[in-house]
XYZ file of C-alpha atoms in Angstrom:
530
model
C 253.893 -11.829 89.878
C 253.370 -9.071 87.343
C 250.173 -10.710 86.193
C 248.969 -10.949 89.777
C 249.723 -7.258 90.400
C 247.936 -6.294 87.183
C 244.882 -8.397 88.189
C 244.729 -6.667 91.602
C 244.766 -3.220 90.025
C 242.112 -4.077 87.424
C 239.587 -6.137 89.426
C 237.995 -5.871 92.859
C 239.525 -7.735 95.817
C 237.341 -10.840 95.475
C 237.723 -11.088 91.720
C 241.448 -10.276 91.910
C 241.942 -13.051 94.429
C 240.044 -15.515 92.258
C 241.856 -14.471 89.104
C 245.227 -14.614 90.866
C 244.360 -18.108 92.029
C 243.487 -19.015 88.471
C 246.815 -17.676 87.156
C 248.672 -19.445 89.941
C 246.876 -22.655 89.120
C 247.804 -22.251 85.495
C 251.418 -21.692 86.528
C 251.362 -24.714 88.761
C 250.121 -26.807 85.873
C 252.951 -25.612 83.667
C 255.478 -26.077 86.444
C 254.404 -29.669 86.822
C 255.935 -30.707 83.459
C 258.475 -33.470 84.045
C 261.876 -33.768 82.416
C 263.184 -36.982 80.898
C 264.771 -38.020 84.220
C 261.404 -37.767 85.980
C 262.214 -34.655 88.011
C 259.877 -31.663 87.634
C 261.427 -28.736 85.810
C 260.096 -25.247 86.699
C 259.089 -22.997 83.798
C 259.140 -19.241 84.275
C 256.413 -17.166 82.633
C 257.754 -13.679 82.179
C 254.535 -12.178 80.849
C 250.883 -13.281 80.489
C 249.420 -12.098 77.165
C 246.516 -9.653 77.432
C 244.066 -11.935 75.628
C 244.803 -14.727 78.138
C 244.140 -12.394 81.043
C 240.871 -11.278 79.435
C 239.744 -14.889 79.013
C 240.533 -15.558 82.662
C 238.617 -12.451 83.745
C 235.504 -13.473 81.766
C 235.592 -17.013 83.096
C 235.953 -15.854 86.721
C 233.154 -13.290 86.336
C 230.793 -15.912 84.915
C 231.546 -18.421 87.670
C 231.211 -15.789 90.402
C 227.941 -14.476 88.943
C 226.285 -17.901 88.894
C 227.414 -18.731 92.429
C 226.409 -15.352 93.862
C 222.947 -15.432 92.204
C 222.264 -18.924 93.543
C 223.330 -17.948 97.061
C 221.269 -14.746 97.012
C 218.159 -16.546 95.773
C 218.514 -19.282 98.368
C 218.999 -16.759 101.176
C 216.058 -14.620 99.988
C 213.793 -17.675 99.906
C 214.926 -18.932 103.307
C 214.612 -15.554 105.005
C 211.498 -14.477 103.041
C 212.863 -11.129 101.881
C 210.393 -8.519 100.725
C 206.707 -8.116 101.487
C 206.094 -11.592 103.036
C 208.590 -10.784 105.768
C 206.361 -7.935 106.907
C 203.278 -10.170 107.170
C 202.253 -12.303 110.166
C 203.580 -15.849 110.269
C 200.142 -17.426 109.820
C 199.760 -15.846 106.365
C 202.543 -18.022 104.975
C 200.846 -21.136 106.357
C 197.576 -20.626 104.469
C 197.350 -21.911 100.902
C 194.251 -20.643 99.044
C 192.912 -22.109 95.822
C 189.937 -21.599 93.532
C 188.430 -23.158 90.449
C 185.694 -22.042 88.116
C 183.913 -24.181 85.543
C 181.495 -22.901 82.892
C 179.482 -25.648 81.210
C 177.233 -26.009 78.211
C 175.134 -29.134 78.700
C 172.890 -30.606 76.016
C 170.483 -33.439 76.900
C 168.929 -35.314 73.973
C 166.086 -37.860 74.181
C 164.732 -40.027 71.327
C 160.972 -40.207 70.769
C 160.804 -43.903 71.707
C 161.543 -43.337 75.382
C 158.937 -44.556 77.890
C 157.515 -42.300 80.633
C 159.344 -42.604 83.962
C 158.248 -41.602 87.451
C 160.310 -39.025 89.316
C 160.428 -40.952 92.576
C 162.462 -38.421 94.592
C 159.842 -35.776 93.798
C 157.000 -38.221 94.540
C 158.463 -38.919 97.970
C 158.772 -35.197 98.587
C 155.173 -34.506 97.524
C 153.780 -37.358 99.634
C 152.622 -39.742 96.933
C 152.051 -40.305 93.247
C 148.602 -38.684 93.230
C 149.877 -35.576 94.970
C 152.772 -35.303 92.517
C 150.411 -35.787 89.578
C 148.212 -32.992 90.858
C 151.226 -30.675 90.843
C 152.511 -31.851 87.469
C 155.688 -33.195 89.084
C 155.274 -36.966 88.882
C 157.367 -37.650 85.752
C 160.943 -37.237 84.663
C 161.696 -35.549 81.379
C 162.330 -38.414 78.955
C 161.374 -36.936 75.559
C 162.121 -33.203 75.383
C 165.626 -32.108 74.395
C 167.208 -29.471 76.628
C 170.201 -27.113 76.374
C 171.458 -25.489 79.565
C 174.303 -23.334 80.798
C 175.704 -24.175 84.215
C 178.476 -22.925 86.469
C 180.504 -24.324 89.339
C 182.640 -22.117 91.602
C 184.740 -23.484 94.457
C 186.934 -21.459 96.809
C 188.975 -23.024 99.569
C 192.242 -23.117 101.452
C 194.536 -25.508 103.270
C 196.112 -24.212 106.488
C 199.296 -25.705 107.986
C 198.682 -25.734 111.730
C 201.835 -27.739 112.454
C 204.237 -29.739 110.282
C 201.857 -32.699 110.544
C 198.409 -31.173 111.147
C 196.433 -29.389 108.440
C 192.958 -27.865 108.245
C 190.976 -27.748 105.002
C 187.956 -25.635 104.101
C 186.016 -25.080 100.876
C 182.913 -23.188 99.778
C 181.091 -24.199 96.594
C 178.063 -23.314 94.547
C 175.383 -25.858 95.341
C 171.692 -26.520 95.246
C 172.159 -27.927 98.797
C 169.995 -30.962 98.027
C 172.274 -32.791 95.606
C 175.493 -34.271 97.073
C 176.873 -35.267 93.650
C 176.687 -31.901 91.920
C 178.014 -28.420 92.652
C 176.509 -27.056 89.446
C 174.344 -23.950 89.466
C 172.011 -23.743 86.461
C 171.951 -20.303 84.874
C 168.555 -18.727 84.324
C 166.887 -17.946 87.647
C 165.681 -14.375 87.082
C 168.925 -12.991 88.422
C 168.588 -14.509 91.882
C 171.826 -15.049 93.773
C 173.549 -18.415 93.700
C 173.351 -20.781 96.638
C 176.689 -21.354 98.368
C 177.394 -24.145 100.835
C 180.295 -25.461 102.892
C 181.546 -28.266 100.685
C 184.633 -29.216 102.716
C 185.678 -28.715 106.307
C 188.170 -31.129 107.856
C 191.327 -31.753 109.833
C 194.115 -33.869 108.358
C 197.036 -35.424 110.230
C 200.101 -36.861 108.466
C 202.534 -38.925 110.508
C 206.095 -38.612 109.228
C 209.295 -40.218 110.491
C 212.667 -38.489 110.814
C 213.438 -39.009 107.116
C 210.201 -37.295 106.086
C 208.477 -40.489 104.940
C 204.767 -40.246 105.791
C 203.369 -43.532 107.121
C 199.713 -42.720 107.559
C 197.130 -39.977 107.114
C 193.989 -39.404 109.189
C 190.996 -37.197 108.300
C 187.951 -36.056 110.199
C 185.019 -33.886 109.120
C 183.667 -33.314 105.623
C 186.563 -34.711 103.636
C 187.607 -35.409 100.013
C 187.060 -38.871 98.550
C 189.731 -41.017 100.290
C 189.318 -44.049 98.023
C 191.130 -45.086 94.877
C 188.032 -45.212 92.663
C 186.232 -44.101 89.506
C 182.910 -42.382 88.855
C 181.216 -45.769 88.474
C 180.951 -45.912 92.269
C 181.482 -42.305 93.418
C 180.754 -39.078 91.520
C 183.759 -36.670 91.338
C 181.842 -33.923 93.206
C 180.958 -36.167 96.162
C 182.406 -35.275 99.573
C 182.405 -37.695 102.519
C 181.270 -36.862 106.057
C 183.047 -38.812 108.775
C 186.470 -40.225 109.529
C 189.051 -42.065 107.413
C 192.653 -43.160 107.608
C 195.186 -44.403 105.055
C 198.203 -46.448 106.139
C 201.192 -46.946 103.810
C 204.221 -49.239 103.674
C 207.073 -48.253 101.366
C 208.601 -51.374 99.806
C 211.662 -49.710 98.271
C 213.780 -47.989 100.914
C 216.393 -46.906 98.362
C 213.981 -44.579 96.584
C 213.748 -40.924 97.637
C 210.883 -40.007 99.934
C 207.806 -39.423 97.775
C 205.070 -36.856 98.162
C 202.310 -37.192 100.722
C 198.832 -38.524 100.074
C 196.916 -36.836 97.269
C 193.259 -37.095 96.317
C 191.714 -36.425 92.904
C 193.817 -33.965 90.935
C 191.714 -30.931 89.895
C 193.758 -30.517 86.704
C 194.124 -34.234 86.046
C 192.039 -36.963 84.456
C 188.323 -36.332 84.870
C 186.331 -38.920 86.828
C 189.344 -40.813 88.195
C 190.685 -40.705 91.733
C 194.055 -42.487 91.755
C 194.396 -42.416 95.528
C 197.735 -42.476 97.392
C 200.697 -41.329 95.289
C 203.412 -43.614 96.692
C 205.246 -45.698 94.069
C 206.443 -49.121 95.253
C 204.119 -49.294 98.238
C 201.081 -51.046 99.628
C 198.292 -49.121 101.343
C 195.139 -49.698 103.372
C 192.293 -47.218 103.830
C 189.525 -47.500 106.420
C 186.549 -45.174 106.767
C 183.330 -44.704 108.718
C 180.765 -42.186 107.463
C 177.309 -41.350 108.851
C 174.882 -40.942 105.925
C 171.708 -39.922 107.741
C 171.038 -39.190 111.394
C 167.573 -40.498 112.358
C 165.667 -38.793 115.200
C 164.051 -41.061 117.798
C 165.797 -44.087 116.380
C 168.996 -45.986 116.969
C 169.044 -47.135 113.353
C 171.059 -44.342 111.738
C 172.318 -44.872 108.196
C 176.060 -45.499 107.863
C 178.746 -46.312 105.333
C 181.666 -48.454 106.495
C 184.471 -48.944 103.979
C 187.821 -50.654 103.648
C 190.369 -50.784 100.826
C 193.647 -52.633 100.216
C 195.888 -51.574 97.364
C 199.356 -51.660 95.864
C 201.349 -49.290 93.679
C 204.239 -50.599 91.553
C 206.701 -48.395 89.663
C 207.469 -50.840 86.868
C 209.955 -49.030 84.585
C 210.721 -45.394 83.950
C 207.505 -43.644 85.058
C 205.135 -46.492 84.142
C 203.028 -47.660 87.067
C 200.492 -50.332 87.928
C 198.003 -49.654 90.706
C 195.401 -52.100 91.973
C 192.896 -51.891 94.812
C 190.140 -54.056 96.270
C 187.409 -52.304 98.269
C 184.370 -53.234 100.316
C 181.620 -50.712 101.086
C 178.969 -51.742 103.610
C 175.854 -49.536 103.827
C 173.948 -50.052 107.068
C 170.168 -49.449 107.450
C 169.957 -48.259 103.854
C 167.087 -50.466 102.574
C 163.344 -49.861 103.021
C 161.101 -51.351 105.698
C 157.389 -51.881 105.374
C 155.047 -49.816 107.541
C 152.168 -51.456 109.381
C 148.570 -50.312 108.911
C 148.316 -46.526 109.311
C 151.835 -46.393 110.758
C 154.661 -44.076 109.836
C 157.249 -45.870 111.939
C 159.545 -46.692 109.021
C 159.105 -43.557 106.951
C 162.728 -42.744 107.795
C 163.880 -45.657 105.626
C 162.982 -43.639 102.524
C 166.249 -42.236 101.092
C 166.898 -38.556 101.733
C 168.469 -38.411 98.262
C 168.479 -40.705 95.249
C 168.895 -40.365 91.497
C 167.274 -43.232 89.568
C 167.798 -46.863 88.691
C 167.839 -48.764 92.004
C 164.924 -51.154 92.584
C 162.219 -49.508 94.713
C 159.437 -50.835 96.962
C 156.460 -49.139 98.599
C 156.957 -48.254 102.265
C 153.377 -46.909 102.405
C 150.548 -47.569 99.972
C 146.722 -47.595 99.987
C 146.673 -51.061 101.527
C 148.495 -50.094 104.719
C 147.688 -46.401 105.076
C 144.076 -45.331 104.597
C 144.911 -41.659 104.212
C 147.623 -42.306 101.634
C 145.777 -40.629 98.735
C 142.598 -40.876 96.738
C 143.980 -42.198 93.480
C 142.912 -45.331 91.650
C 144.409 -48.672 92.577
C 147.910 -49.339 91.278
C 150.957 -47.114 91.211
C 148.939 -44.015 92.006
C 148.261 -45.399 95.479
C 151.948 -45.364 96.395
C 152.797 -42.719 98.997
C 156.426 -43.364 99.872
C 159.112 -45.585 98.342
C 162.488 -46.873 99.486
C 165.347 -49.041 98.285
C 164.495 -52.708 97.863
C 168.074 -53.914 98.152
C 170.706 -53.664 100.806
C 174.145 -52.602 99.588
C 177.350 -54.453 100.419
C 179.512 -53.568 97.439
C 182.795 -55.200 96.468
C 184.823 -53.035 94.096
C 188.046 -53.950 92.244
C 189.943 -51.181 90.436
C 193.139 -51.276 88.375
C 195.166 -48.538 86.641
C 198.093 -49.138 84.300
C 199.868 -45.908 83.364
C 202.295 -46.522 80.468
C 204.804 -43.665 80.332
C 207.462 -44.716 77.820
C 206.163 -41.985 75.500
C 206.306 -39.332 78.243
C 205.133 -36.623 78.506
C 202.395 -38.480 76.596
C 200.910 -41.192 78.807
C 198.621 -44.127 78.028
C 196.328 -45.012 80.939
C 194.243 -48.191 80.954
C 191.542 -48.436 83.626
C 189.411 -51.385 84.637
C 186.657 -51.217 87.249
C 184.297 -53.918 88.531
C 181.629 -53.749 91.243
C 179.367 -56.432 92.716
C 176.601 -55.882 95.284
C 176.363 -58.775 97.743
C 173.618 -57.053 99.771
C 170.755 -57.971 97.427
C 168.418 -60.571 99.018
C 165.662 -61.622 96.644
C 163.808 -63.816 99.166
C 163.822 -61.147 101.883
C 162.390 -58.564 99.468
C 159.615 -60.932 98.363
C 158.802 -61.931 101.940
C 158.471 -58.356 103.226
C 157.018 -56.531 100.205
C 155.608 -59.256 97.965
C 157.717 -58.083 95.007
C 159.701 -60.701 93.074
C 162.680 -58.623 91.910
C 165.438 -60.364 89.997
C 169.013 -59.623 91.081
C 170.862 -57.212 88.801
C 173.979 -56.513 90.821
C 177.035 -56.198 88.544
C 178.812 -53.148 87.146
C 181.976 -52.727 85.108
C 183.845 -50.175 83.063
C 186.888 -50.142 80.782
C 188.562 -46.865 79.906
C 191.497 -45.634 77.811
C 193.211 -42.252 78.345
C 195.872 -40.921 75.966
C 197.830 -37.678 76.402
C 199.091 -35.503 79.211
C 198.293 -36.453 82.787
C 197.492 -32.847 83.730
C 196.086 -29.803 81.944
C 198.496 -27.104 83.133
C 199.896 -25.380 80.026
C 198.966 -24.140 76.582
C 198.553 -27.024 74.111
C 198.389 -29.743 76.774
C 195.944 -32.377 75.527
C 194.325 -35.692 76.318
C 191.752 -38.030 74.781
C 189.662 -40.646 76.558
C 187.174 -43.368 75.727
C 185.121 -45.533 78.097
C 182.410 -48.166 77.982
C 180.250 -48.657 81.070
C 177.718 -51.321 82.085
C 175.876 -50.522 85.307
C 173.041 -52.814 86.426
C 170.266 -51.347 88.547
C 171.343 -52.603 91.989
C 175.113 -52.884 91.510
C 175.898 -49.654 93.403
C 173.939 -47.037 95.306
C 172.407 -44.798 92.639
C 172.605 -41.748 94.929
C 176.423 -41.591 94.762
C 177.300 -42.708 91.226
C 178.084 -40.379 88.294
C 175.443 -37.658 87.886
C 176.026 -37.069 84.126
C 176.084 -40.538 82.532
C 172.419 -41.363 81.660
C 171.614 -38.182 83.625
C 172.565 -39.932 86.848
C 171.828 -43.260 88.507
C 172.085 -46.926 87.554
C 170.405 -49.341 85.091
C 172.451 -47.889 82.226
C 174.966 -49.014 79.625
C 176.834 -47.047 77.024
C 179.995 -45.232 76.112
C 181.780 -41.984 76.793
C 184.250 -40.206 74.506
C 186.039 -36.994 75.397
C 188.950 -34.650 74.804
C 190.757 -32.016 76.866
C 192.896 -29.196 75.508
C 194.977 -26.557 77.314
C 194.169 -22.959 76.372
C 196.602 -21.282 78.785
C 198.212 -21.918 82.140
C 195.742 -23.952 84.271
C 192.973 -23.193 81.755
C 191.499 -25.888 79.550
C 188.477 -27.156 77.636
C 186.834 -30.503 78.365
C 184.522 -31.852 75.664
C 182.519 -35.032 76.398
C 179.797 -37.033 74.680
C 177.768 -39.615 76.622
C 175.524 -42.140 74.913
C 173.578 -44.297 77.387
C 170.592 -46.659 77.297
C 168.635 -48.453 80.001
C 169.573 -52.123 80.462
C 166.367 -53.890 81.522
C 163.962 -51.181 82.631
C 161.510 -49.294 80.381
C 163.194 -47.886 77.241
C 165.188 -44.798 78.192
C 168.026 -43.530 76.013
C 169.838 -40.296 76.847
C 172.660 -38.648 74.924
C 174.517 -35.877 76.745
C 176.924 -33.306 75.345
C 179.130 -31.449 77.800
C 181.548 -28.630 76.983
C 183.423 -27.270 80.017
C 185.706 -24.261 80.266
C 187.850 -24.829 83.362
C 190.177 -22.479 85.218
C 192.202 -23.410 88.302
C 194.362 -21.106 90.411
């Protein structure tokens, strides 16, 4: 009792009550000592030593401090104390983001390279002769170049409801290249071009436990497929509609995070798709590629993907996916004499590598040009092959050395849309099928570049035949874009500060069966994400 009175006079009411309870509990423990006959024998404590009381005070203060701080922080977060509480509700539902990339890019060409036509420029100029007259008919295949480039992207995600989200992003762009947001420095100080790179609505269906079963997108959306840069360049956005449906196979696991696309601070060139361990998923998409005036034959991409994600042990995971991409009305059609009926079949954008045929030439269009017979008489070219691409992708992420991860990637693509007889019948060209592509890749290190000293290394070998995939959408850096290329990639990433890192890459690529064309590319990127 004396100890309790002393505690009340020394501490505040709350602390005194807690300390008194502690002393009482101590007394109860002592009083619970049993005698030899089994009956409890009370022990009277006449006086609690000062050092015991001080120990009790310190212990109570520490416990109260931790509990009070936790409660205050939780209440402040829930009630949004401070400046956010004075702002409109919609401000808290908008999540801005931005990234900036500065790049040094070196392009190195050996002297043995053969000349190569710049077919996109030839189509734009109206024929080989016209492009020759302007000095624009050939690609650079022999002169080394060093360039500085920059990419800036600013966007936000807005939570409209718990399930509905809107996304928007602006990016530097040359507006004519869907697989690159890079702006080359050195334009006499002219302002950069900026374009709307993303603009979409996203709906996530969640049940009462918070498990999201499917996601739907519409508009200009991120890449919805589990894929690598063999098929789709990392900068490529998709225009149209897509949906991913998921089935969780392990109900005992906690609800996992919603669907995520390529991680901006993660492994470069890899989109790992849905992040749902122990699940199977299916993605369907329909995307208009080119709207054709006065024609019902618009160009489309229809895609489907089935995949599975296994959490094998600890954080190690195996992910596999099989995809099918059907491009409709993508191949060229031959014009009749002096007709321009099928000019629309020429691709609005291409890189290089795919087999090409003449839509118009001097034999079927008198006013084509005045060049000599042969290639110079070609006015307009298009894709010889159709594209119905099967793609199989597998990731094995070994995490027993976490936070260091070992990621093995395998990718294979096969184009079933190539029809050798149809090409020969319509255009007279006997083009051999070259329709396979594959890549193996090894990544070692951190999965994300978020902190100082984060690091990763990667090595890949790629073999990409000329008509395996659509050259317009594949990686724009390897072999300076396009198909008909084989070679290797080695790279390293290193964290300089929070969300700031270097990415160093070396590409060495050679043509497979076309004219000799070897291109080595050095890329050094300084990235910042916030």
